[in-house]
């Protein structure tokens, strides 16, 4: 389906999406390519919904021959869909809110963090994962242009680099300033 109306760009119909709750197809492809190019060891996705982005990231990790993705989806039925969609890929689905998870359980620091899901979770998620970001991390935040809550939470976190990509909903790629190099 075409991307629904967006006040962000007059050309919103150039983008497509699976349904109104899914990330734009072109953004999913970009995230998969970014993971393919940067070869992260540990990736985290917050708000996996039905696993379209999870599949793209998991496929990129599989093609890279290294890395694992931890998906967080608090709704049981979508979490089950993510598990089915990513079966056979280096993906672990956690049916819980990401902020309830102890990142110390991961085998290392997070190289790639994709924040999506509930519109009011971005700030809490950024704060939760910040100490666990590797020095060469990339954080991708979806919906930052279209939704004020997301924009506000993104602006509340200090970053050293940020690229704002204009899509109907917006994608920010950033490095968070001074993430802790050794948590705990």
Short mmCIF file of N, CA and C in Angstrom, two decimals:
data_model
loop_
_atom_site.label_atom_id
_atom_site.label_comp_id
_atom_site.label_asym_id
_atom_site.label_seq_id
_atom_site.Cartn_x
_atom_site.Cartn_y
_atom_site.Cartn_z
N UNK A 1 0.83 -1.17 0.00
CA UNK A 1 0.00 0.00 0.00
C UNK A 1 0.88 1.24 0.00
N UNK A 2 0.34 2.34 -0.46
CA UNK A 2 1.08 3.60 -0.42
C UNK A 2 1.11 4.11 1.00
N UNK A 3 2.15 4.84 1.32
CA UNK A 3 2.26 5.48 2.63
C UNK A 3 1.07 6.41 2.82
N UNK A 4 0.42 6.37 4.01
CA UNK A 4 -0.69 7.28 4.26
C UNK A 4 -0.22 8.74 4.32
N UNK A 5 -1.15 9.65 4.25
CA UNK A 5 -0.84 11.08 4.24
C UNK A 5 0.20 11.45 5.29
N UNK A 6 1.09 12.34 4.91
CA UNK A 6 2.10 12.86 5.82
C UNK A 6 2.28 14.34 5.57
N UNK A 7 2.26 15.13 6.63
CA UNK A 7 2.51 16.56 6.50
C UNK A 7 4.00 16.85 6.35
N UNK A 8 4.83 15.83 6.51
CA UNK A 8 6.28 16.00 6.44
C UNK A 8 6.76 16.28 5.02
N UNK A 9 6.16 15.61 4.05
CA UNK A 9 6.56 15.77 2.66
C UNK A 9 5.33 15.74 1.77
N UNK A 10 5.31 16.61 0.78
CA UNK A 10 4.20 16.62 -0.18
C UNK A 10 4.21 15.38 -1.08
N UNK A 11 5.34 14.68 -1.12
CA UNK A 11 5.47 13.53 -2.00
C UNK A 11 5.38 12.20 -1.25
N UNK A 12 4.59 12.18 -0.19
CA UNK A 12 4.47 10.98 0.64
C UNK A 12 4.05 9.75 -0.16
N UNK A 13 3.34 9.93 -1.25
CA UNK A 13 2.86 8.80 -2.04
C UNK A 13 3.99 8.06 -2.76
N UNK A 14 5.19 8.63 -2.77
CA UNK A 14 6.34 7.94 -3.37
C UNK A 14 6.81 6.76 -2.52
N UNK A 15 6.44 6.76 -1.24
CA UNK A 15 6.84 5.70 -0.32
C UNK A 15 5.73 4.67 -0.21
N UNK A 16 6.11 3.49 0.21
CA UNK A 16 5.13 2.43 0.40
C UNK A 16 5.31 1.81 1.78
N UNK A 17 4.27 1.09 2.21
CA UNK A 17 4.35 0.40 3.50
C UNK A 17 3.41 -0.81 3.46
N UNK A 18 3.68 -1.77 4.30
CA UNK A 18 2.87 -2.97 4.38
C UNK A 18 1.48 -2.65 4.90
N UNK A 19 1.42 -1.83 5.94
CA UNK A 19 0.17 -1.35 6.52
C UNK A 19 0.48 -0.06 7.27
N UNK A 20 -0.52 0.59 7.82
CA UNK A 20 -0.32 1.90 8.44
C UNK A 20 0.61 1.87 9.65
N UNK A 21 0.79 0.72 10.27
CA UNK A 21 1.64 0.62 11.45
C UNK A 21 3.06 0.17 11.15
N UNK A 22 3.31 -0.25 9.93
CA UNK A 22 4.65 -0.73 9.56
C UNK A 22 5.54 0.42 9.12
N UNK A 23 6.82 0.24 9.31
CA UNK A 23 7.82 1.18 8.81
C UNK A 23 7.75 1.21 7.29
N UNK A 24 8.06 2.37 6.72
CA UNK A 24 8.07 2.49 5.26
C UNK A 24 9.00 1.42 4.67
N UNK A 25 8.57 0.81 3.58
CA UNK A 25 9.34 -0.25 2.93
C UNK A 25 10.74 0.23 2.57
N UNK A 26 10.85 1.44 2.08
CA UNK A 26 12.15 1.98 1.68
C UNK A 26 13.07 2.19 2.88
N UNK A 27 12.50 2.54 4.03
CA UNK A 27 13.29 2.70 5.25
C UNK A 27 13.76 1.33 5.74
N UNK A 28 12.91 0.32 5.65
CA UNK A 28 13.30 -1.04 6.01
C UNK A 28 14.49 -1.47 5.17
N UNK A 29 14.42 -1.22 3.86
CA UNK A 29 15.53 -1.58 2.97
C UNK A 29 16.81 -0.83 3.35
N UNK A 30 16.68 0.45 3.69
CA UNK A 30 17.84 1.24 4.10
C UNK A 30 18.46 0.67 5.36
N UNK A 31 17.65 0.33 6.35
CA UNK A 31 18.18 -0.22 7.60
C UNK A 31 18.88 -1.55 7.37
N UNK A 32 18.31 -2.40 6.54
CA UNK A 32 18.97 -3.66 6.20
C UNK A 32 20.31 -3.42 5.52
N UNK A 33 20.35 -2.47 4.61
CA UNK A 33 21.61 -2.14 3.92
C UNK A 33 22.63 -1.54 4.87
N UNK A 34 22.17 -0.73 5.81
CA UNK A 34 23.07 -0.13 6.79
C UNK A 34 23.71 -1.21 7.67
N UNK A 35 22.91 -2.17 8.08
CA UNK A 35 23.44 -3.29 8.87
C UNK A 35 24.39 -4.13 8.02
N UNK A 36 24.03 -4.33 6.79
CA UNK A 36 24.91 -5.11 5.88
C UNK A 36 26.26 -4.42 5.73
N UNK A 37 26.25 -3.08 5.62
CA UNK A 37 27.50 -2.33 5.41
C UNK A 37 28.33 -2.18 6.68
N UNK A 38 27.69 -2.03 7.84
CA UNK A 38 28.45 -1.73 9.06
C UNK A 38 28.81 -2.98 9.87
N UNK A 39 28.18 -4.10 9.60
CA UNK A 39 28.51 -5.39 10.19
C UNK A 39 28.52 -5.40 11.73
N UNK A 40 27.42 -4.97 12.35
CA UNK A 40 27.37 -4.96 13.82
C UNK A 40 27.39 -6.37 14.40
N UNK A 41 27.97 -6.48 15.58
CA UNK A 41 27.96 -7.76 16.30
C UNK A 41 26.63 -7.92 17.04
N UNK A 42 26.21 -6.86 17.73
CA UNK A 42 24.95 -6.92 18.47
C UNK A 42 24.05 -5.78 18.01
N UNK A 43 22.85 -6.15 17.61
CA UNK A 43 21.84 -5.18 17.19
C UNK A 43 20.61 -5.35 18.09
N UNK A 44 19.94 -4.23 18.32
CA UNK A 44 18.72 -4.24 19.12
C UNK A 44 17.65 -3.47 18.36
N UNK A 45 16.46 -4.06 18.29
CA UNK A 45 15.32 -3.39 17.69
C UNK A 45 14.23 -3.27 18.74
N UNK A 46 13.76 -2.06 18.96
CA UNK A 46 12.70 -1.81 19.93
C UNK A 46 11.42 -1.51 19.16
N UNK A 47 10.38 -2.31 19.39
CA UNK A 47 9.13 -2.14 18.69
C UNK A 47 9.15 -2.88 17.36
N UNK A 48 9.19 -4.19 17.41
CA UNK A 48 9.35 -5.00 16.20
C UNK A 48 8.06 -5.17 15.40
N UNK A 49 6.93 -4.93 16.03
CA UNK A 49 5.62 -5.08 15.41
C UNK A 49 5.49 -6.47 14.79
N UNK A 50 5.40 -6.61 13.47
CA UNK A 50 5.24 -7.93 12.84
C UNK A 50 6.52 -8.45 12.21
N UNK A 51 7.62 -7.75 12.43
CA UNK A 51 8.93 -8.28 12.06
C UNK A 51 9.44 -7.99 10.68
N UNK A 52 8.88 -7.01 9.98
CA UNK A 52 9.39 -6.70 8.64
C UNK A 52 10.82 -6.15 8.70
N UNK A 53 11.05 -5.22 9.61
CA UNK A 53 12.41 -4.69 9.79
C UNK A 53 13.30 -5.74 10.43
N UNK A 54 12.77 -6.51 11.35
CA UNK A 54 13.53 -7.59 11.99
C UNK A 54 14.06 -8.56 10.94
N UNK A 55 13.22 -8.88 9.98
CA UNK A 55 13.62 -9.79 8.91
C UNK A 55 14.75 -9.19 8.07
N UNK A 56 14.62 -7.91 7.73
CA UNK A 56 15.66 -7.24 6.92
C UNK A 56 16.99 -7.19 7.67
N UNK A 57 16.94 -6.84 8.96
CA UNK A 57 18.17 -6.78 9.75
C UNK A 57 18.74 -8.19 9.95
N UNK A 58 17.87 -9.14 10.31
CA UNK A 58 18.33 -10.52 10.49
C UNK A 58 18.95 -11.11 9.23
N UNK A 59 18.34 -10.82 8.08
CA UNK A 59 18.89 -11.29 6.80
C UNK A 59 20.26 -10.66 6.53
N UNK A 60 20.39 -9.38 6.82
CA UNK A 60 21.69 -8.70 6.64
C UNK A 60 22.74 -9.32 7.55
N UNK A 61 22.40 -9.58 8.80
CA UNK A 61 23.35 -10.21 9.72
C UNK A 61 23.74 -11.59 9.24
N UNK A 62 22.76 -12.35 8.77
CA UNK A 62 23.02 -13.69 8.24
C UNK A 62 23.97 -13.62 7.05
N UNK A 63 23.73 -12.69 6.15
CA UNK A 63 24.61 -12.52 4.98
C UNK A 63 26.00 -12.06 5.40
N UNK A 64 26.07 -11.26 6.48
CA UNK A 64 27.37 -10.81 6.99
C UNK A 64 28.16 -11.96 7.60
N UNK A 65 27.47 -13.02 8.01
CA UNK A 65 28.15 -14.14 8.63
C UNK A 65 28.52 -13.87 10.08
N UNK A 66 27.92 -12.83 10.66
CA UNK A 66 28.18 -12.52 12.07
C UNK A 66 27.08 -11.59 12.58
N UNK A 67 26.96 -11.58 13.88
CA UNK A 67 26.03 -10.67 14.52
C UNK A 67 24.72 -11.33 14.90
N UNK A 68 24.05 -10.69 15.85
CA UNK A 68 22.75 -11.16 16.30
C UNK A 68 21.86 -9.96 16.57
N UNK A 69 20.56 -10.18 16.40
CA UNK A 69 19.57 -9.15 16.63
C UNK A 69 18.68 -9.56 17.80
N UNK A 70 18.48 -8.62 18.72
CA UNK A 70 17.53 -8.82 19.82
C UNK A 70 16.36 -7.89 19.58
N UNK A 71 15.18 -8.48 19.37
CA UNK A 71 13.96 -7.72 19.10
C UNK A 71 13.11 -7.65 20.35
N UNK A 72 12.56 -6.47 20.60
CA UNK A 72 11.67 -6.28 21.73
C UNK A 72 10.30 -5.86 21.23
N UNK A 73 9.32 -6.70 21.51
CA UNK A 73 7.92 -6.43 21.14
C UNK A 73 7.08 -6.89 22.31
N UNK A 74 6.38 -5.95 22.94
CA UNK A 74 5.64 -6.29 24.16
C UNK A 74 4.29 -6.96 23.90
N UNK A 75 3.75 -6.84 22.72
CA UNK A 75 2.46 -7.48 22.41
C UNK A 75 2.70 -8.93 21.96
N UNK A 76 2.06 -9.90 22.63
CA UNK A 76 2.34 -11.31 22.35
C UNK A 76 2.10 -11.76 20.90
N UNK A 77 0.99 -11.39 20.30
CA UNK A 77 0.70 -11.86 18.94
C UNK A 77 1.71 -11.33 17.91
N UNK A 78 1.99 -10.02 17.89
CA UNK A 78 3.05 -9.56 16.98
C UNK A 78 4.41 -10.20 17.28
N UNK A 79 4.74 -10.40 18.56
CA UNK A 79 6.02 -11.03 18.90
C UNK A 79 6.10 -12.44 18.30
N UNK A 80 4.96 -13.17 18.32
CA UNK A 80 4.93 -14.50 17.71
C UNK A 80 5.16 -14.40 16.20
N UNK A 81 4.56 -13.37 15.57
CA UNK A 81 4.77 -13.17 14.12
C UNK A 81 6.23 -12.88 13.81
N UNK A 82 6.88 -12.09 14.66
CA UNK A 82 8.30 -11.80 14.47
C UNK A 82 9.10 -13.09 14.55
N UNK A 83 8.82 -13.93 15.54
CA UNK A 83 9.52 -15.21 15.67
C UNK A 83 9.35 -16.07 14.42
N UNK A 84 8.13 -16.15 13.91
CA UNK A 84 7.87 -16.94 12.71
C UNK A 84 8.59 -16.35 11.50
N UNK A 85 8.51 -15.04 11.33
CA UNK A 85 9.09 -14.39 10.17
C UNK A 85 10.62 -14.51 10.15
N UNK A 86 11.24 -14.54 11.33
CA UNK A 86 12.71 -14.53 11.40
C UNK A 86 13.30 -15.90 11.73
N UNK A 87 12.47 -16.94 11.70
CA UNK A 87 12.96 -18.29 11.99
C UNK A 87 14.16 -18.61 11.10
N UNK A 88 15.20 -19.15 11.70
CA UNK A 88 16.41 -19.51 10.96
C UNK A 88 17.40 -18.38 10.82
N UNK A 89 17.05 -17.19 11.27
CA UNK A 89 17.96 -16.04 11.22
C UNK A 89 18.55 -15.81 12.61
N UNK A 90 19.65 -15.08 12.72
CA UNK A 90 20.25 -14.81 14.03
C UNK A 90 19.47 -13.74 14.80
N UNK A 91 18.23 -14.10 15.16
CA UNK A 91 17.30 -13.17 15.79
C UNK A 91 16.70 -13.82 17.04
N UNK A 92 16.71 -13.07 18.14
CA UNK A 92 16.04 -13.48 19.37
C UNK A 92 14.93 -12.48 19.65
N UNK A 93 13.73 -12.99 19.86
CA UNK A 93 12.58 -12.12 20.13
C UNK A 93 12.28 -12.17 21.62
N UNK A 94 12.20 -10.99 22.21
CA UNK A 94 11.85 -10.85 23.62
C UNK A 94 10.46 -10.23 23.68
N UNK A 95 9.50 -10.97 24.21
CA UNK A 95 8.13 -10.47 24.33
C UNK A 95 8.04 -9.68 25.64
N UNK A 96 8.55 -8.46 25.59
CA UNK A 96 8.59 -7.59 26.76
C UNK A 96 9.00 -6.19 26.33
N UNK A 97 8.80 -5.24 27.20
CA UNK A 97 9.29 -3.88 26.95
C UNK A 97 10.81 -3.89 27.09
N UNK A 98 11.50 -3.20 26.21
CA UNK A 98 12.95 -3.20 26.24
C UNK A 98 13.52 -2.65 27.54
N UNK A 99 12.84 -1.69 28.15
CA UNK A 99 13.36 -1.08 29.38
C UNK A 99 13.26 -2.02 30.58
N UNK A 100 12.57 -3.15 30.43
CA UNK A 100 12.51 -4.16 31.48
C UNK A 100 13.62 -5.20 31.33
N UNK A 101 14.36 -5.14 30.25
CA UNK A 101 15.43 -6.10 29.97
C UNK A 101 16.74 -5.58 30.54
N UNK A 102 17.54 -6.47 31.10
CA UNK A 102 18.86 -6.11 31.61
C UNK A 102 19.89 -6.30 30.50
N UNK A 103 20.41 -5.20 29.93
CA UNK A 103 21.39 -5.32 28.84
C UNK A 103 22.66 -6.07 29.22
N UNK A 104 22.91 -6.24 30.52
CA UNK A 104 24.09 -7.01 30.95
C UNK A 104 23.98 -8.46 30.50
N UNK A 105 22.78 -8.91 30.13
CA UNK A 105 22.59 -10.27 29.65
C UNK A 105 23.10 -10.46 28.22
N UNK A 106 23.34 -9.37 27.51
CA UNK A 106 23.88 -9.47 26.15
C UNK A 106 25.36 -9.83 26.23
N UNK A 107 25.90 -10.46 25.18
CA UNK A 107 27.31 -10.85 25.20
C UNK A 107 28.30 -9.71 24.92
N UNK A 108 27.82 -8.50 24.86
CA UNK A 108 28.70 -7.35 24.59
C UNK A 108 27.87 -6.09 24.44
N UNK A 109 28.53 -5.05 23.95
CA UNK A 109 27.87 -3.76 23.76
C UNK A 109 27.09 -3.73 22.45
N UNK A 110 26.12 -2.84 22.36
CA UNK A 110 25.22 -2.74 21.21
C UNK A 110 25.87 -1.85 20.14
N UNK A 111 25.99 -2.39 18.94
CA UNK A 111 26.56 -1.65 17.81
C UNK A 111 25.48 -0.93 16.99
N UNK A 112 24.28 -1.51 16.94
CA UNK A 112 23.19 -0.94 16.13
C UNK A 112 21.91 -1.01 16.95
N UNK A 113 21.27 0.15 17.13
CA UNK A 113 20.04 0.25 17.90
C UNK A 113 18.98 0.93 17.04
N UNK A 114 17.87 0.23 16.81
CA UNK A 114 16.76 0.80 16.06
C UNK A 114 15.58 0.98 17.00
N UNK A 115 15.14 2.24 17.16
CA UNK A 115 14.03 2.57 18.05
C UNK A 115 12.79 2.89 17.24
N UNK A 116 11.73 2.13 17.50
CA UNK A 116 10.46 2.30 16.83
C UNK A 116 9.39 1.94 17.85
N UNK A 117 8.25 1.46 17.44
CA UNK A 117 7.23 1.03 18.38
C UNK A 117 6.38 2.17 18.90
N UNK A 118 5.98 2.06 20.17
CA UNK A 118 5.13 3.08 20.78
C UNK A 118 5.78 4.45 20.68
N UNK A 119 4.98 5.44 20.36
CA UNK A 119 5.52 6.79 20.12
C UNK A 119 6.10 7.43 21.38
N UNK A 120 5.70 6.99 22.55
CA UNK A 120 6.20 7.61 23.77
C UNK A 120 7.37 6.85 24.40
N UNK A 121 7.95 5.88 23.69
CA UNK A 121 9.01 5.08 24.29
C UNK A 121 10.43 5.52 23.93
N UNK A 122 10.60 6.40 22.97
CA UNK A 122 11.94 6.67 22.46
C UNK A 122 12.90 7.23 23.52
N UNK A 123 12.45 8.20 24.29
CA UNK A 123 13.31 8.80 25.30
C UNK A 123 13.75 7.80 26.36
N UNK A 124 12.79 7.03 26.89
CA UNK A 124 13.12 6.02 27.90
C UNK A 124 14.05 4.96 27.32
N UNK A 125 13.79 4.55 26.08
CA UNK A 125 14.64 3.53 25.45
C UNK A 125 16.05 4.06 25.23
N UNK A 126 16.17 5.30 24.76
CA UNK A 126 17.51 5.88 24.57
C UNK A 126 18.28 5.92 25.88
N UNK A 127 17.62 6.34 26.94
CA UNK A 127 18.28 6.38 28.25
C UNK A 127 18.66 4.99 28.73
N UNK A 128 17.79 4.02 28.50
CA UNK A 128 18.04 2.64 28.93
C UNK A 128 19.25 2.04 28.23
N UNK A 129 19.34 2.24 26.93
CA UNK A 129 20.40 1.59 26.14
C UNK A 129 21.69 2.40 26.07
N UNK A 130 21.63 3.68 26.35
CA UNK A 130 22.80 4.55 26.20
C UNK A 130 24.08 4.00 26.84
N UNK A 131 24.05 3.54 28.08
CA UNK A 131 25.29 3.03 28.68
C UNK A 131 25.81 1.76 28.02
N UNK A 132 25.00 1.13 27.20
CA UNK A 132 25.35 -0.15 26.60
C UNK A 132 25.69 -0.03 25.12
N UNK A 133 25.88 1.19 24.63
CA UNK A 133 26.25 1.40 23.23
C UNK A 133 27.76 1.31 23.06
N UNK A 134 28.19 0.62 22.02
CA UNK A 134 29.62 0.50 21.73
C UNK A 134 30.15 1.84 21.23
N UNK A 135 31.45 2.04 21.26
CA UNK A 135 32.00 3.32 20.76
C UNK A 135 31.66 3.60 19.30
N UNK A 136 31.46 2.58 18.49
CA UNK A 136 31.17 2.77 17.06
C UNK A 136 29.69 2.55 16.74
N UNK A 137 28.82 2.76 17.69
CA UNK A 137 27.40 2.48 17.53
C UNK A 137 26.72 3.40 16.50
N UNK A 138 25.58 2.92 16.06
CA UNK A 138 24.64 3.73 15.27
C UNK A 138 23.28 3.55 15.91
N UNK A 139 22.58 4.66 16.14
CA UNK A 139 21.21 4.64 16.63
C UNK A 139 20.32 5.16 15.51
N UNK A 140 19.30 4.41 15.18
CA UNK A 140 18.31 4.83 14.19
C UNK A 140 16.98 5.02 14.91
N UNK A 141 16.37 6.19 14.73
CA UNK A 141 15.10 6.49 15.41
C UNK A 141 14.05 6.79 14.34
N UNK A 142 12.99 6.01 14.35
CA UNK A 142 11.92 6.16 13.37
C UNK A 142 10.85 7.11 13.90
N UNK A 143 10.13 7.75 13.02
CA UNK A 143 8.98 8.62 13.32
C UNK A 143 9.35 9.99 13.89
N UNK A 144 10.60 10.37 13.82
CA UNK A 144 11.02 11.61 14.50
C UNK A 144 10.44 12.86 13.87
N UNK A 145 10.17 12.86 12.58
CA UNK A 145 9.64 14.07 11.93
C UNK A 145 8.14 14.23 12.10
N UNK A 146 7.42 13.14 12.05
CA UNK A 146 5.96 13.20 12.01
C UNK A 146 5.33 13.35 13.40
N UNK A 147 6.02 12.92 14.43
CA UNK A 147 5.41 12.89 15.76
C UNK A 147 6.20 13.73 16.76
N UNK A 148 5.52 14.70 17.35
CA UNK A 148 6.15 15.64 18.27
C UNK A 148 6.78 14.94 19.47
N UNK A 149 6.13 13.92 20.04
CA UNK A 149 6.68 13.21 21.21
C UNK A 149 8.04 12.60 20.88
N UNK A 150 8.15 12.01 19.70
CA UNK A 150 9.41 11.39 19.30
C UNK A 150 10.47 12.47 19.08
N UNK A 151 10.10 13.54 18.42
CA UNK A 151 11.03 14.64 18.16
C UNK A 151 11.55 15.22 19.49
N UNK A 152 10.65 15.42 20.42
CA UNK A 152 11.02 15.99 21.72
C UNK A 152 11.97 15.06 22.47
N UNK A 153 11.70 13.75 22.48
CA UNK A 153 12.59 12.83 23.19
C UNK A 153 13.94 12.73 22.50
N UNK A 154 13.96 12.83 21.18
CA UNK A 154 15.22 12.80 20.45
C UNK A 154 16.06 14.03 20.76
N UNK A 155 15.42 15.17 20.85
CA UNK A 155 16.13 16.41 21.15
C UNK A 155 16.66 16.46 22.58
N UNK A 156 16.10 15.63 23.47
CA UNK A 156 16.52 15.66 24.87
C UNK A 156 17.81 14.88 25.11
N UNK A 157 18.28 14.14 24.11
CA UNK A 157 19.49 13.33 24.25
C UNK A 157 20.62 13.99 23.48
N UNK A 158 21.74 14.17 24.15
CA UNK A 158 22.90 14.76 23.49
C UNK A 158 23.48 13.77 22.48
N UNK A 159 23.80 14.28 21.31
CA UNK A 159 24.38 13.42 20.28
C UNK A 159 25.58 14.13 19.68
N UNK A 160 26.53 13.34 19.20
CA UNK A 160 27.72 13.93 18.59
C UNK A 160 27.58 14.07 17.09
N UNK A 161 26.77 13.22 16.49
CA UNK A 161 26.51 13.29 15.05
C UNK A 161 25.06 12.88 14.82
N UNK A 162 24.43 13.50 13.83
CA UNK A 162 23.05 13.12 13.51
C UNK A 162 22.77 13.46 12.05
N UNK A 163 22.15 12.52 11.38
CA UNK A 163 21.67 12.72 10.02
C UNK A 163 20.16 12.52 10.05
N UNK A 164 19.43 13.54 9.64
CA UNK A 164 17.98 13.46 9.59
C UNK A 164 17.55 13.17 8.16
N UNK A 165 16.91 12.04 7.97
CA UNK A 165 16.48 11.61 6.65
C UNK A 165 14.98 11.89 6.52
N UNK A 166 14.62 12.66 5.51
CA UNK A 166 13.22 13.02 5.31
C UNK A 166 12.51 11.89 4.58
N UNK A 167 11.60 11.27 5.29
CA UNK A 167 10.66 10.29 4.76
C UNK A 167 9.30 10.74 5.29
N UNK A 168 8.20 10.10 4.91
CA UNK A 168 6.92 10.54 5.46
C UNK A 168 6.85 10.57 6.98
N UNK A 169 7.63 9.73 7.63
CA UNK A 169 7.63 9.71 9.10
C UNK A 169 8.95 10.19 9.69
N UNK A 170 10.01 10.13 8.92
CA UNK A 170 11.32 10.60 9.36
C UNK A 170 12.16 9.51 9.99
N UNK A 171 13.44 9.50 9.66
CA UNK A 171 14.41 8.57 10.24
C UNK A 171 15.64 9.38 10.62
N UNK A 172 16.04 9.29 11.87
CA UNK A 172 17.26 9.94 12.33
C UNK A 172 18.32 8.87 12.57
N UNK A 173 19.50 9.09 12.02
CA UNK A 173 20.65 8.23 12.29
C UNK A 173 21.60 9.06 13.13
N UNK A 174 22.05 8.50 14.24
CA UNK A 174 22.87 9.31 15.14
C UNK A 174 23.85 8.49 15.94
N UNK A 175 24.82 9.20 16.48
CA UNK A 175 25.72 8.68 17.50
C UNK A 175 25.43 9.48 18.75
N UNK A 176 25.17 8.77 19.83
CA UNK A 176 24.89 9.42 21.10
C UNK A 176 26.20 9.89 21.69
N UNK A 177 26.23 11.10 22.21
CA UNK A 177 27.44 11.65 22.81
C UNK A 177 27.82 10.90 24.07
N UNK A 178 29.07 10.56 24.15
CA UNK A 178 29.67 9.95 25.34
C UNK A 178 28.89 8.79 25.95
N UNK A 179 28.60 7.74 25.16
CA UNK A 179 27.98 6.58 25.80
C UNK A 179 29.03 5.96 26.74
N UNK A 180 28.59 5.37 27.82
CA UNK A 180 29.53 4.75 28.75
C UNK A 180 30.24 3.60 28.06
N UNK A 181 31.55 3.54 28.16
CA UNK A 181 32.28 2.49 27.48
C UNK A 181 32.32 1.18 28.28
N UNK A 182 32.09 1.24 29.57
CA UNK A 182 32.06 0.02 30.35
C UNK A 182 30.93 0.10 31.37
N UNK A 183 29.76 -0.44 31.00
CA UNK A 183 28.59 -0.36 31.88
C UNK A 183 28.81 -1.17 33.16
N UNK A 184 27.95 -0.86 34.09
CA UNK A 184 27.91 -1.65 35.30
C UNK A 184 28.63 -0.97 36.37
#
